[in-house]
Coordinates of C-alpha atoms in Angstrom, one line a residue:
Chain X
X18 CA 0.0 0.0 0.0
X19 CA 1.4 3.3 -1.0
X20 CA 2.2 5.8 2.0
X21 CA 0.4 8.7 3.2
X22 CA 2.6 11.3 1.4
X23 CA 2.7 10.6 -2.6
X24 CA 2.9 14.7 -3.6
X25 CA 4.3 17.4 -1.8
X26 CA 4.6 20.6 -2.6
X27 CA 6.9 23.1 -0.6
X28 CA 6.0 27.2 -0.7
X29 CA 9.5 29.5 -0.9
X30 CA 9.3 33.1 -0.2
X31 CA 13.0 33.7 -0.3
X32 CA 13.1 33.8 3.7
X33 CA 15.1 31.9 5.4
X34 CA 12.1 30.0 6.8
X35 CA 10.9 28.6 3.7
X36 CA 14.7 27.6 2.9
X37 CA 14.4 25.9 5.9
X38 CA 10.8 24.2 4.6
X39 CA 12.7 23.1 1.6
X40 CA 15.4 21.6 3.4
X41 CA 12.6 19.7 5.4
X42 CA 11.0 18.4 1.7
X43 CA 14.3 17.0 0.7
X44 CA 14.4 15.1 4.1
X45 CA 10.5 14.0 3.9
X46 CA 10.9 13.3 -0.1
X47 CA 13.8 10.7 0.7
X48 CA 12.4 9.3 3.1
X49 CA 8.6 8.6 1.8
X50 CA 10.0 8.2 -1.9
X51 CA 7.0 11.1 -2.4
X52 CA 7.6 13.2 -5.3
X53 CA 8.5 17.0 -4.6
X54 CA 7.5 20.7 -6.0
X55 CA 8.9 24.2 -5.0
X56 CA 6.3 26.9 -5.7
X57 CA 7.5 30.7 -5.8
X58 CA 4.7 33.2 -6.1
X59 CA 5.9 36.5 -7.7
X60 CA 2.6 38.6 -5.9
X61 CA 1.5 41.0 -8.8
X62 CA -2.1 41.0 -6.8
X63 CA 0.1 43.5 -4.3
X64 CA 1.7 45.1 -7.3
X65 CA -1.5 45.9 -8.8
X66 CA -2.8 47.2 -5.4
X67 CA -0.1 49.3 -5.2
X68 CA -0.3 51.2 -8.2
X69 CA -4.5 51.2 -7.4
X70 CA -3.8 52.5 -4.3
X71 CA -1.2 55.0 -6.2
X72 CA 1.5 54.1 -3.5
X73 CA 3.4 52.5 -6.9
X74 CA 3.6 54.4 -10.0
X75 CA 3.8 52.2 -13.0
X76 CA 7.3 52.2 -13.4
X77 CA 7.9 51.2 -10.0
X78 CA 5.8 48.5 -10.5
X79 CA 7.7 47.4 -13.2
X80 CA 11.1 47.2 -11.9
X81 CA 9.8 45.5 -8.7
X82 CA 8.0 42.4 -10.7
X83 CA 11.8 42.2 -12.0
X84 CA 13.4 41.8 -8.9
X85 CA 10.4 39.6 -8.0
X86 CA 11.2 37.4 -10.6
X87 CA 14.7 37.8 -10.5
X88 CA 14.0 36.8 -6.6
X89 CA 11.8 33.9 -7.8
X90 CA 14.9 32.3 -10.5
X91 CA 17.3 32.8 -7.2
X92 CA 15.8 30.9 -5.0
X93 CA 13.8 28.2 -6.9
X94 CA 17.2 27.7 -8.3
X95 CA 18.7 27.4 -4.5
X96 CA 16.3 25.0 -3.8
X97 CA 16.9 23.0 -7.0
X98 CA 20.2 22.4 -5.9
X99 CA 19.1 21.9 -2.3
X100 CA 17.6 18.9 -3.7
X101 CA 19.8 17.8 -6.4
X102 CA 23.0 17.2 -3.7
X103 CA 20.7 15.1 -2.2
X104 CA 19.7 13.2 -5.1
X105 CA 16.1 13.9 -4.8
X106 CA 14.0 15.0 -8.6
X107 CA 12.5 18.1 -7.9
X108 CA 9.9 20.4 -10.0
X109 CA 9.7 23.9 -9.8
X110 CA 7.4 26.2 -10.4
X111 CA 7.1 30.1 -10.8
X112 CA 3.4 31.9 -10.8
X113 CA 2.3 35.3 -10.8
X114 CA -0.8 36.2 -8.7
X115 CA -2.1 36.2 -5.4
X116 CA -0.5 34.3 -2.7
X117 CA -3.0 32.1 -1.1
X118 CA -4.6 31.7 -4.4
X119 CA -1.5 30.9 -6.6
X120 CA -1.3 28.0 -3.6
X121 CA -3.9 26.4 -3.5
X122 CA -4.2 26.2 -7.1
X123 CA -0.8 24.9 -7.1
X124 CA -1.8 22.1 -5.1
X125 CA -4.4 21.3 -6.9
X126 CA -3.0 21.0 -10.2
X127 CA -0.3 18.8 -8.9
X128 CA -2.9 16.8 -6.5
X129 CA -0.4 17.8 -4.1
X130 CA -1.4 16.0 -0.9
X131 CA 0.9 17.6 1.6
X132 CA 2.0 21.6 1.8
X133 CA 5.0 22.7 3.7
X134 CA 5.9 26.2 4.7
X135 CA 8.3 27.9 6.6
X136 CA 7.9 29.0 10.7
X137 CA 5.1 32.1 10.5
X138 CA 6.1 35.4 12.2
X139 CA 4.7 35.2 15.5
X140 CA 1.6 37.3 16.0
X141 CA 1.7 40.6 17.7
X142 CA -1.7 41.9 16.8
X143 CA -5.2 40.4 15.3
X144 CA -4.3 43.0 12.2
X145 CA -1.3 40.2 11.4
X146 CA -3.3 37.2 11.5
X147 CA -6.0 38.9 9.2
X148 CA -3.7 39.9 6.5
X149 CA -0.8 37.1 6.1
X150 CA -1.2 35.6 3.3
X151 CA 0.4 31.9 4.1
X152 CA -1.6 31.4 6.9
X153 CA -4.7 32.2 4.5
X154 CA -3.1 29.7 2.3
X155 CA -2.7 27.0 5.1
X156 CA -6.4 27.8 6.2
X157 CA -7.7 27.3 2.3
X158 CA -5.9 24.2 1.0
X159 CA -7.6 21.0 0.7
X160 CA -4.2 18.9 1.3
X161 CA -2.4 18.4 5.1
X162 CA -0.1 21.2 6.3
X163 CA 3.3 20.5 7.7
X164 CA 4.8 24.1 9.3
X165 CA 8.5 23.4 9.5
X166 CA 10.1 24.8 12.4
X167 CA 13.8 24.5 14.1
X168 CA 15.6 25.2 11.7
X169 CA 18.7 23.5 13.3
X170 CA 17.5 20.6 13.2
X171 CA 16.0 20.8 9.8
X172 CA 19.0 21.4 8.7
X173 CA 21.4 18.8 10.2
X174 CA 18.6 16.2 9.1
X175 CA 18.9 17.5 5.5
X176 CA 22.9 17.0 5.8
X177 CA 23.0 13.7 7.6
X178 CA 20.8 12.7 4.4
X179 CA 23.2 10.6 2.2
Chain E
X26 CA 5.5 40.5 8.4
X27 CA 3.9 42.4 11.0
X28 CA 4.7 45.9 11.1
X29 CA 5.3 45.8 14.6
X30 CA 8.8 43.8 13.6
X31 CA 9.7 46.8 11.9
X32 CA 9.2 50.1 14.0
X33 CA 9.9 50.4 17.7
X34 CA 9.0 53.9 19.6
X35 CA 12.2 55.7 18.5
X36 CA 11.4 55.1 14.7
X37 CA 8.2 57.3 15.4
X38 CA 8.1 60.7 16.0
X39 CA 4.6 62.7 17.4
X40 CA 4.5 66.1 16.6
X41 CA 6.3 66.6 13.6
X42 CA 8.1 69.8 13.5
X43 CA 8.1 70.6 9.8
X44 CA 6.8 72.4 8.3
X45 CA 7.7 72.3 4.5
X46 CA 7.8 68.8 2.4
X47 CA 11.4 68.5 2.3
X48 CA 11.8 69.2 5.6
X49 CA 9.6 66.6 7.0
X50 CA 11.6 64.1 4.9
X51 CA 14.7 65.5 6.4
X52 CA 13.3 65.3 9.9
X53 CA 12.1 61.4 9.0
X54 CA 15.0 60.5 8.0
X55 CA 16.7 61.9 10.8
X56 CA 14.5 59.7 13.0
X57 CA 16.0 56.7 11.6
X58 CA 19.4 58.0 11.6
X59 CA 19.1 58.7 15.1
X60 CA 17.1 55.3 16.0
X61 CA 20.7 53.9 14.1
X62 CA 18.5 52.2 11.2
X63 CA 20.5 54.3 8.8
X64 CA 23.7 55.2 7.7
X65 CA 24.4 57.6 5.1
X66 CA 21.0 60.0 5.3
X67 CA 21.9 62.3 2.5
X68 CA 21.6 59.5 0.0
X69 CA 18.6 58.5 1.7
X70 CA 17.4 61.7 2.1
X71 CA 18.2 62.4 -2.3
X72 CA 16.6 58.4 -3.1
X73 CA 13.2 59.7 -1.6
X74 CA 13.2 63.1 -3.4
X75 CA 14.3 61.4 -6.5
X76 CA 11.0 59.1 -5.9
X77 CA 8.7 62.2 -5.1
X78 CA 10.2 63.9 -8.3
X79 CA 8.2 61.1 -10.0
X80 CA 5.0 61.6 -8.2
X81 CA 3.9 62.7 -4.5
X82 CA 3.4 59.8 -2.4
X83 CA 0.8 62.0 -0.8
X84 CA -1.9 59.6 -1.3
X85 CA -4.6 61.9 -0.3
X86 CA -6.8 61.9 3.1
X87 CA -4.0 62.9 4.7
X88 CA -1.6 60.0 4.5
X89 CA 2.0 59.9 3.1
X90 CA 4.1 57.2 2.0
X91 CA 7.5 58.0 1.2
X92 CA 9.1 55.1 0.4
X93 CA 12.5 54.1 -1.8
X94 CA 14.9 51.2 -2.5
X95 CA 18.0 52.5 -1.6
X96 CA 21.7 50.6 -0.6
X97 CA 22.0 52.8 2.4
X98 CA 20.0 50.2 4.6
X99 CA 20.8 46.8 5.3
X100 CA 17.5 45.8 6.3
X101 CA 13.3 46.7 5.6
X102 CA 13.6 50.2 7.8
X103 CA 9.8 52.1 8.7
X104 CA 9.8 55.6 10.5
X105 CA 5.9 56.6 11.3
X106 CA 5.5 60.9 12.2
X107 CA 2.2 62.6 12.6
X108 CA 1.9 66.5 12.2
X109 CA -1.3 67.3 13.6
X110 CA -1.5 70.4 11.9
X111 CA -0.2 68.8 8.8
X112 CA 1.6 70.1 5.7
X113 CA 1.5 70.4 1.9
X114 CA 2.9 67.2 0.5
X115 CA 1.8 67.9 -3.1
X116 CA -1.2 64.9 -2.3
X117 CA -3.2 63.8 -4.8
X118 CA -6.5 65.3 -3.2
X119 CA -4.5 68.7 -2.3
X120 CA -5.1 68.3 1.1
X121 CA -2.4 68.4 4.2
X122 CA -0.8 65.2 4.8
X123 CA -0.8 64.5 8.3
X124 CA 0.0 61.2 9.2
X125 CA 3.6 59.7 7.4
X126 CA 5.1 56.1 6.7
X127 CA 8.3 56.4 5.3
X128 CA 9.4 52.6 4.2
X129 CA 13.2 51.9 3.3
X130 CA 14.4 48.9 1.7
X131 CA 17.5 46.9 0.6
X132 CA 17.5 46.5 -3.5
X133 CA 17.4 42.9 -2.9
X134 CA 14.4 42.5 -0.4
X135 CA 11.7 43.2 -2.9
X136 CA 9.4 41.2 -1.5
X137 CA 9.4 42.4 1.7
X138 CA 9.4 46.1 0.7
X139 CA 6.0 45.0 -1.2
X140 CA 4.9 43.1 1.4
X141 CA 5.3 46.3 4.2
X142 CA 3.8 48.6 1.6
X143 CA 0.4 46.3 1.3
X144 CA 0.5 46.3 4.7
X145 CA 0.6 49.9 5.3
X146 CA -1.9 50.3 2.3
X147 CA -4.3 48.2 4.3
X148 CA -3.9 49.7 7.4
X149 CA -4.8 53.3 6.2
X150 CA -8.2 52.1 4.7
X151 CA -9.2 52.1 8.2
X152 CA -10.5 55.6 8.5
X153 CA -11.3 54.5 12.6
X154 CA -7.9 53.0 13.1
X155 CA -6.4 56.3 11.1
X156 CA -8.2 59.4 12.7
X157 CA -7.0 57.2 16.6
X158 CA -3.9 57.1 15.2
X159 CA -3.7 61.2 14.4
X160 CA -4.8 61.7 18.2
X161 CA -2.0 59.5 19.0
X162 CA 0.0 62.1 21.7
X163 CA 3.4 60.3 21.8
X164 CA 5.0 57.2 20.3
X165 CA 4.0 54.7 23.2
X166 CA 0.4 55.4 21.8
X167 CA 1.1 55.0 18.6
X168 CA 2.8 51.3 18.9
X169 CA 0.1 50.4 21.2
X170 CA -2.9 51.0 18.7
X171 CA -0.6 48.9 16.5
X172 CA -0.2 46.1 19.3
X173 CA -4.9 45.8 19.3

């Protein structure tokens, strides 16, 4: 009978939290033989409400999607060879959107059936819990949720991993 | 990202003393030079002018957002100032500005400099949370109404 975890899909943000989330997919991958996806979301919904809310003018807008995507080839390329000097196959993926929504259509074009993200910021007022847009993801996603956390230990499991 | 990880009471300054645009810039920046967020606040000071010259970040109702991407931090920096009286920052609606969020950021943390401006966006739909946080009397007050 095949495991519990056939699909996971790991969200990277560039912090060092979801680096440590990746490193914690490599470990899970190898271990379950479960097949693994890095999603970045460049987050043009914020661009776009930027420039409505005429806090961005459009050329500001444009630079920043560049970094964004520049952002987006960095680090889905950091965790490509996160994986690869592990010997774990890895697919990446880069969208453009909202957050939660790029997400949880994510998983569900992959039938992804476990989501890891990094350690949230901890809460220091309801405002935060309202507007972060992971833990909307994690609250909207029809698969499991597995918040890596200690990021330590992720990462002497990821290099005890042969 | 809360914005609460980003400003403590001596990034904030309650009243304002300025009384011209680029003064108040001058006097924000000073704020974070003096809080030690900032090094070199001439360049700071010359990134945000540059980004005014394209276009006020006077948004209108009497909120400001000065805001630039400049190498002079090392980290996503956020000075908040309220002039109660307020002053003529060119907004869009040609009103005062009265209450200011001046957001500095590293070239290479786009996301977060996005993510603090949404953030601040959101915050000043609030027209309840934005006319407490103009009666704000020191900066003590003002982190507290961001702490509820």
């Amino acid at each position: 009978m095949a495991g519990p975890i056939q699909n996971i899909l790991v969200y990277v943000d560039g912090s060092e939290e979801s680096i440590t989330a990746a490193e914690y997919g490599v470990c899970l991958a190898k271990s379950t033989g479960a097949s693994l996806s890095a999603l970045y979301v460049v987050n043009t919904r914020a661009l776009n409400d930027l420039v409505k809310s005429r806090i961005f003018i459009a050329s500001e807008e444009q630079e920043y999607q560049q970094d964004l995507e520049n952002d987006a080839d960095k680090y889905l390329n950091h965790v490509k060879d996160l994986a690869h000097k592990k010997g774990q196959t890895i697919e990446v993926f880069q969208k453009n959107g909202a957050i939660h929504t790029e997400i949880k259509h994510t998983i569900e074009e992959l039938d992804a059936d476990l989501l890891i993200i990094g350690e949230l910021s901890k809460l220091q007022s309801r405002r935060d819990e309202f507007y972060n847009e992971v833990e909307r993801a994690m609250r909207s996603v029809p698969c499991s949720v597995l918040i890596a956390k200690d990021e330590d230990l992720v990462w002497s499991l990821y290099e005890s991993l042969a | 990202m809360s914005i609460l990880e980003l400003v403590t009471e001596d990034c904030i300054k309650v009243p304002l003393e300025s009384k011209r645009k680029n003064d108040l810039i001058r006097e924000m920046v000073a704020v974070l030079e003096g809080a030690g967020k900032i090094n070199d606040s001439e360049a700071i000071y010359q990134a945000i002018r540059t980004r005014e010259d394209q276009g006020s970040t006077g948004l209108g109702e009497g909120i400001a957002i000065p805001h630039a991407k400049v190498e002079g931090v090392s980290e996503l920096t956020m000075a908040i100032g309220i002039s109660p009286d307020g002053i003529d920052f060119e907004s869009l609606d040609g009103q005062d500005a009265k209450v200011f969020f001046m957001i500095l950021a590293p070239p290479d943390k786009a996301g977060q400099h996005i993510q603090a401006l949404s953030e601040v966006a959101k915050i000043t739909r609030s027209a309840a949370f934005m006319r407490a946080l103009l009666h704000s009397q020191n900066p003590a007050e003002v982190l507290e109404l961001f702490q509820e």
